[in-house]
Tab-separated table of C-alpha atoms in Angstrom:
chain	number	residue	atom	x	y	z
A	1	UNK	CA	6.622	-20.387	14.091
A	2	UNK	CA	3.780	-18.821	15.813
A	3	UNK	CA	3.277	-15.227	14.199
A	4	UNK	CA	4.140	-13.099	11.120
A	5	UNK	CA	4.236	-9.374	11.834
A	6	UNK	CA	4.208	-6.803	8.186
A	7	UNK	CA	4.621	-3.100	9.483
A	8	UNK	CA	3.725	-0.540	6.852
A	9	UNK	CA	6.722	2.261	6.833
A	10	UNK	CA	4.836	5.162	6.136
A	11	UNK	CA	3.590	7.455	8.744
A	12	UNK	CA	3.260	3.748	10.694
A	13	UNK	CA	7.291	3.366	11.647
A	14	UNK	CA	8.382	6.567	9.960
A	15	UNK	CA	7.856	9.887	9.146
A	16	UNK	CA	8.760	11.114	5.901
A	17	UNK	CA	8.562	14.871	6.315
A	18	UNK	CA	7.772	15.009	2.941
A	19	UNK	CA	10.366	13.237	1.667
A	20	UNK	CA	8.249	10.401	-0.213
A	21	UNK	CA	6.332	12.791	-2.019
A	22	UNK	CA	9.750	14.955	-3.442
A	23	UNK	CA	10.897	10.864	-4.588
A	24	UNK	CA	7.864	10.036	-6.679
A	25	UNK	CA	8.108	14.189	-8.332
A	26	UNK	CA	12.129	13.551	-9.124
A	27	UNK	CA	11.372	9.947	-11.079
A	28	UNK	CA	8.520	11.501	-12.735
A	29	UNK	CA	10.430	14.760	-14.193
A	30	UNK	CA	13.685	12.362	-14.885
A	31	UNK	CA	11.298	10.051	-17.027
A	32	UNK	CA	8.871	12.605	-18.394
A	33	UNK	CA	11.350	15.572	-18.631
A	34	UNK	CA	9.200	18.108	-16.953
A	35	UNK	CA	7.463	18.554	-13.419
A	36	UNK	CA	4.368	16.746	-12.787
A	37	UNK	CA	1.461	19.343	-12.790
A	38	UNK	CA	0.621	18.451	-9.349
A	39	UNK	CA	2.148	15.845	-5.804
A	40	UNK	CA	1.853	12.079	-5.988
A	41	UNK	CA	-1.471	11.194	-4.565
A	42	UNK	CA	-0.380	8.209	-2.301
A	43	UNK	CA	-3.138	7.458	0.468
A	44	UNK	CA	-1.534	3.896	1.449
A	45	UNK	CA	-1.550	2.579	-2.531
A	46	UNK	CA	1.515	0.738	-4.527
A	47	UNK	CA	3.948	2.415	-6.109
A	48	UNK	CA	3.223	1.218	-9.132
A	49	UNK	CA	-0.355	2.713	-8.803
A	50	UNK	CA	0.813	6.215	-7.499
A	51	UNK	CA	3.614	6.179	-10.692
A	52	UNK	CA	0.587	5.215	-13.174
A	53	UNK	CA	-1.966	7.717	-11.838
A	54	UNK	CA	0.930	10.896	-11.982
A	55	UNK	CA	0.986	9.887	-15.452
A	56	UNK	CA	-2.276	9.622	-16.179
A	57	UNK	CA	-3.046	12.967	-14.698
A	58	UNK	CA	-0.314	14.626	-16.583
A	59	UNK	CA	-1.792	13.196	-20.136
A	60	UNK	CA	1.255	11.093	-20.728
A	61	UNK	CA	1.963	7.032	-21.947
A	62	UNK	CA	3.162	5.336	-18.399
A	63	UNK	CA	7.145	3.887	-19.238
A	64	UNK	CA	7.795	0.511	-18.786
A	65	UNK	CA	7.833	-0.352	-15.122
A	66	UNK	CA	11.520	-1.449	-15.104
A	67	UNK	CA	12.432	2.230	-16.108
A	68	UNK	CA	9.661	3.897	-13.196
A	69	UNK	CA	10.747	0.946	-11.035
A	70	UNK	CA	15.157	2.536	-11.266
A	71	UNK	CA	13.731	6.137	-11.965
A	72	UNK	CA	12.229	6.118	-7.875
A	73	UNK	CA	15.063	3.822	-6.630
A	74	UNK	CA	17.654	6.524	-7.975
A	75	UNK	CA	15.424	8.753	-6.356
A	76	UNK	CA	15.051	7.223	-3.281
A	77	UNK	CA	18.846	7.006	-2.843
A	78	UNK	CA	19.488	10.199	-3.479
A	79	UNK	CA	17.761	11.597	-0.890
A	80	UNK	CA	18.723	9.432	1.920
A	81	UNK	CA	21.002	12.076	3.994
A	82	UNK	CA	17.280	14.555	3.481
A	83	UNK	CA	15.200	11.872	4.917
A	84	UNK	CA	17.690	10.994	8.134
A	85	UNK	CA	18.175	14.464	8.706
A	86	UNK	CA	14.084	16.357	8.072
A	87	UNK	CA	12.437	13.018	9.065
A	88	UNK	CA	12.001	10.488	11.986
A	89	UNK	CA	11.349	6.984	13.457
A	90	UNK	CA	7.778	7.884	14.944
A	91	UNK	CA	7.545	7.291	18.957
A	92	UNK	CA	7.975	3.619	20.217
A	93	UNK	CA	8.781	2.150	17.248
A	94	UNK	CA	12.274	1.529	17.338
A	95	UNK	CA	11.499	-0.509	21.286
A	96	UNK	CA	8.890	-2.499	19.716
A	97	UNK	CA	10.718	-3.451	17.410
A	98	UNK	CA	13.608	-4.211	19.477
A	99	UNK	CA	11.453	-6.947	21.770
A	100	UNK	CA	9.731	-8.326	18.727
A	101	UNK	CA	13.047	-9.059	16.774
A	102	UNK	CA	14.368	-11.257	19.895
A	103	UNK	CA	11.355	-13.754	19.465
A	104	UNK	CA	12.576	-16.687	18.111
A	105	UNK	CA	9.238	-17.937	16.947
A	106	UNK	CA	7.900	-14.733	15.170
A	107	UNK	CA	8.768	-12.613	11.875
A	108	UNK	CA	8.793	-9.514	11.768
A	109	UNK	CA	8.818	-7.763	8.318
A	110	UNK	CA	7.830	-5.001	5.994
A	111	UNK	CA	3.987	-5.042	4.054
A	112	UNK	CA	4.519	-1.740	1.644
A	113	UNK	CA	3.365	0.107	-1.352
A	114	UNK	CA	7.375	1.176	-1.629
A	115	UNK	CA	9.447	-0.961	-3.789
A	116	UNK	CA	11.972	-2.247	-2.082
A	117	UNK	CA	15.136	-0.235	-2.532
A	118	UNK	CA	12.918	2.581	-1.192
A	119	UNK	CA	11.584	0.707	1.431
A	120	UNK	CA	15.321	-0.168	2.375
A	121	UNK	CA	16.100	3.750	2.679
A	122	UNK	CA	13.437	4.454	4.401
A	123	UNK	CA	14.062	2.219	7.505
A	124	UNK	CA	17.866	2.257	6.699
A	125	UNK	CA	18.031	6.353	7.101
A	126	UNK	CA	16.854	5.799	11.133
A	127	UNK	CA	18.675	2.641	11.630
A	128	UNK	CA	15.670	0.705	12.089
A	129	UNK	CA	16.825	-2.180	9.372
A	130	UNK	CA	18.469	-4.713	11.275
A	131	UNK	CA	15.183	-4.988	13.432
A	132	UNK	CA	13.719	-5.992	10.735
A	133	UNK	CA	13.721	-9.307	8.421
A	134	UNK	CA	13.344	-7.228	4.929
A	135	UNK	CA	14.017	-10.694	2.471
A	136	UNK	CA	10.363	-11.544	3.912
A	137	UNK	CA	8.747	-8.253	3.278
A	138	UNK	CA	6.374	-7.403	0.303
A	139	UNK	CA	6.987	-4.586	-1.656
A	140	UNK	CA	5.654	-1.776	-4.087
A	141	UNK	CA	7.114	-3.571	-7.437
A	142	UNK	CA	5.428	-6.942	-6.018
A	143	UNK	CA	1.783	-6.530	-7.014
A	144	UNK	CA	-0.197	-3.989	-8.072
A	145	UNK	CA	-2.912	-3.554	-5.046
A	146	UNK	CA	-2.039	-3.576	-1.463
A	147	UNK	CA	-4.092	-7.217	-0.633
A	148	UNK	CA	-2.069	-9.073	-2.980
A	149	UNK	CA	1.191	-8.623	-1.252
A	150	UNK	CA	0.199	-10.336	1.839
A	151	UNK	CA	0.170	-13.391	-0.238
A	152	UNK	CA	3.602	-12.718	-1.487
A	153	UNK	CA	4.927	-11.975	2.413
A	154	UNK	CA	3.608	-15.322	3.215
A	155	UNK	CA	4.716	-17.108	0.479
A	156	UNK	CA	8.591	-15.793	1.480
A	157	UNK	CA	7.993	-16.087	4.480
A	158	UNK	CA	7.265	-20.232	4.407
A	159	UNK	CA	9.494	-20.628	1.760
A	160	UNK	CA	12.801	-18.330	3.597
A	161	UNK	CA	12.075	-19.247	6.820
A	162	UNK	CA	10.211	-22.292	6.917
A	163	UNK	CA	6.645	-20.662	8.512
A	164	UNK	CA	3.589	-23.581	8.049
A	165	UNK	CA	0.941	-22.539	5.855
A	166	UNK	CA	-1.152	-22.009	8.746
A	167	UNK	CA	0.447	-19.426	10.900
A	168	UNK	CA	-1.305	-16.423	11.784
A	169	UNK	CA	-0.279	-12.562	10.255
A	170	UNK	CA	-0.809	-9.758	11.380
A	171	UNK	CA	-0.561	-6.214	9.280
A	172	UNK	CA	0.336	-2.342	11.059
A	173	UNK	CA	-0.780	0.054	9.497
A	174	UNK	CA	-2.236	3.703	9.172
A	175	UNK	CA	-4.188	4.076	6.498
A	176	UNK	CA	-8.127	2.040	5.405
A	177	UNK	CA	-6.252	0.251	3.067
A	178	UNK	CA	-3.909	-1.490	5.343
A	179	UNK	CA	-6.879	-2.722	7.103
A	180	UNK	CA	-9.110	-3.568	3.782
A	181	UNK	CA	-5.605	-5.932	3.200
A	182	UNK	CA	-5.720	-7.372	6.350
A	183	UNK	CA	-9.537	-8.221	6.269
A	184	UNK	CA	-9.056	-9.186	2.658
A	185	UNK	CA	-6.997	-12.120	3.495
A	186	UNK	CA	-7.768	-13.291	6.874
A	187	UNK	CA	-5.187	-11.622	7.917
A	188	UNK	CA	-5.451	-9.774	11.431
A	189	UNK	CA	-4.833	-5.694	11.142
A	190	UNK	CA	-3.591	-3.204	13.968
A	191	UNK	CA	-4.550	0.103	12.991
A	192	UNK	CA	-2.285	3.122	14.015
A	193	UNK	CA	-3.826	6.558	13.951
A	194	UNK	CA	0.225	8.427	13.433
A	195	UNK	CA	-1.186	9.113	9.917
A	196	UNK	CA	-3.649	11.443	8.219
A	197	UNK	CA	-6.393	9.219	8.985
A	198	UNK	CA	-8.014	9.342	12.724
A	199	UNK	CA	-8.959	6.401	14.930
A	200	UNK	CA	-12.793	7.343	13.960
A	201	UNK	CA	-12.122	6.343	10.128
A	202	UNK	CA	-9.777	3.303	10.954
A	203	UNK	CA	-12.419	2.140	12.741
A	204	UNK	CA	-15.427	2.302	10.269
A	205	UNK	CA	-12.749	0.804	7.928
A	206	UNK	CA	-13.282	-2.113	9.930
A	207	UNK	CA	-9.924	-2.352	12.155
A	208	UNK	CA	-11.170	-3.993	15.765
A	209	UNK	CA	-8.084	-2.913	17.218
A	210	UNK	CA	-6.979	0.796	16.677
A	211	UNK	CA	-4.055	2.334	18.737
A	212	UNK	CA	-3.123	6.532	18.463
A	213	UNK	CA	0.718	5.060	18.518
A	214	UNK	CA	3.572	2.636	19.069
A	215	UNK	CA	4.517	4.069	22.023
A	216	UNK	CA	3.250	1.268	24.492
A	217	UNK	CA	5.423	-1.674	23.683
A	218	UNK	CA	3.757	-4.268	26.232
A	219	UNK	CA	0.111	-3.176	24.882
A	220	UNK	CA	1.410	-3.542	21.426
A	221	UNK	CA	2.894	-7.043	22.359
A	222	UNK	CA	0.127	-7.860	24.463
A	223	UNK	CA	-2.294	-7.610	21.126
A	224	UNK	CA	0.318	-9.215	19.523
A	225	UNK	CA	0.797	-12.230	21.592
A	226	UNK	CA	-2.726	-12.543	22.004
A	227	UNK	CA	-3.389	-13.285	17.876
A	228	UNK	CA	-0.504	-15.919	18.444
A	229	UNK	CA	-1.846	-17.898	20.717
A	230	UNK	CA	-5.236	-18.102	18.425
């Protein structure tokens, strides 16, 4: 195996059109009873993180995970026909993904803050799951900060498809703290400016390679092939 590929789903394959945000307000009021005062604050964290804070910020005891954890996964599900239909696969994603699911010798998985039923919908609602090899991926419910689940990626990723210890991974991402993950772990970061952050900030977040999209698969496999071969 030569390369492990973890695409963030937010704003980096997809766009949510809000959707994400309306999820984390419906498992809030179904838990708390009542509207949170304000929107999940999200900015590329765990959902774990962005459940805790709403809490916090509305001066009430965070449930047990479990309960948050079904609480956004009913959610999530529920507003599956809303995301397919308001949102979209952002431009050049699904044709990357496409020529990267052919090679035999990389993986190509999810690296999220969403747990992984909502993670599922996400990609599911644009038909962009069987591109992807979502057992690997790391998820929202896996740790509680973003650096942490590259360890659990690789981990599944040796252990489900056999990868040596040794092989090289590389995160996608749109926000600083897919790249603080990356350079957190040795782990090699392409930074996508299809978010709220520009190519300015990704860049003095420390991401060496910043692209404004997806939409040029052989660049994006070019960068790609070239962190295999190191």
């Amino acid at each position: 195996m030569e390369l492990i590929v973890l695409w963030d789903i937010d704003h980096t394959l997809i766009e949510n059109a809000g959707v994400s945000k309306e999820i984390y307000a419906a498992a809030f009021t179904a838990l708390s009873g009542r509207a949170p005062a304000g929107p999940a604050r999200t900015e590329g964290r765990t959902d774990r993180l962005i459940m805790r804070d709403m809490f916090e910020r509305n001066g009430l005891a965070e449930p047990d995970w479990a309960a948050v954890e079904k609480a956004l996964a009913d959610a999530g599900e529920a507003r599956l026909q809303d995301l397919s239909q308001r949102g979209t696969a952002l431009p050049g994603v699904r044709e990357v993904l496409k020529e990267i699911s052919v090679r035999r010798n990389w993986v190509s998985s999810v690296l999220t803050g969403n747990i992984a039923d909502n993670a599922r919908v996400k990609v599911a609602a644009f038909g962009l799951d069987p591109l992807l090899d979502l057992p690997v991926g790391a998820y929202g419910a896996d740790a509680l900060q973003r650096p942490d689940l590259v360890a659990v990626a690789r981990e599944r990723a040796q252990r489900l498809r056999g990868a040596p210890g040794g092989v090289p991974v590389v995160l996608v991402g749109d926000t600083p703290r897919d790249v603080e993950a990356a350079l957190s772990t040795g782990s090699e970061i392409i930074a996508v400016a299809s978010g709220v952050h520009s190519a300015e900030e990704l860049a003095d977040a420390g991401a060496r390679t910043v692209l404004p999209d997806l939409k040029d698969t052989g660049r994006v496999l070019g960068i790609l092939e070239a962190f295999s071969a190191r």
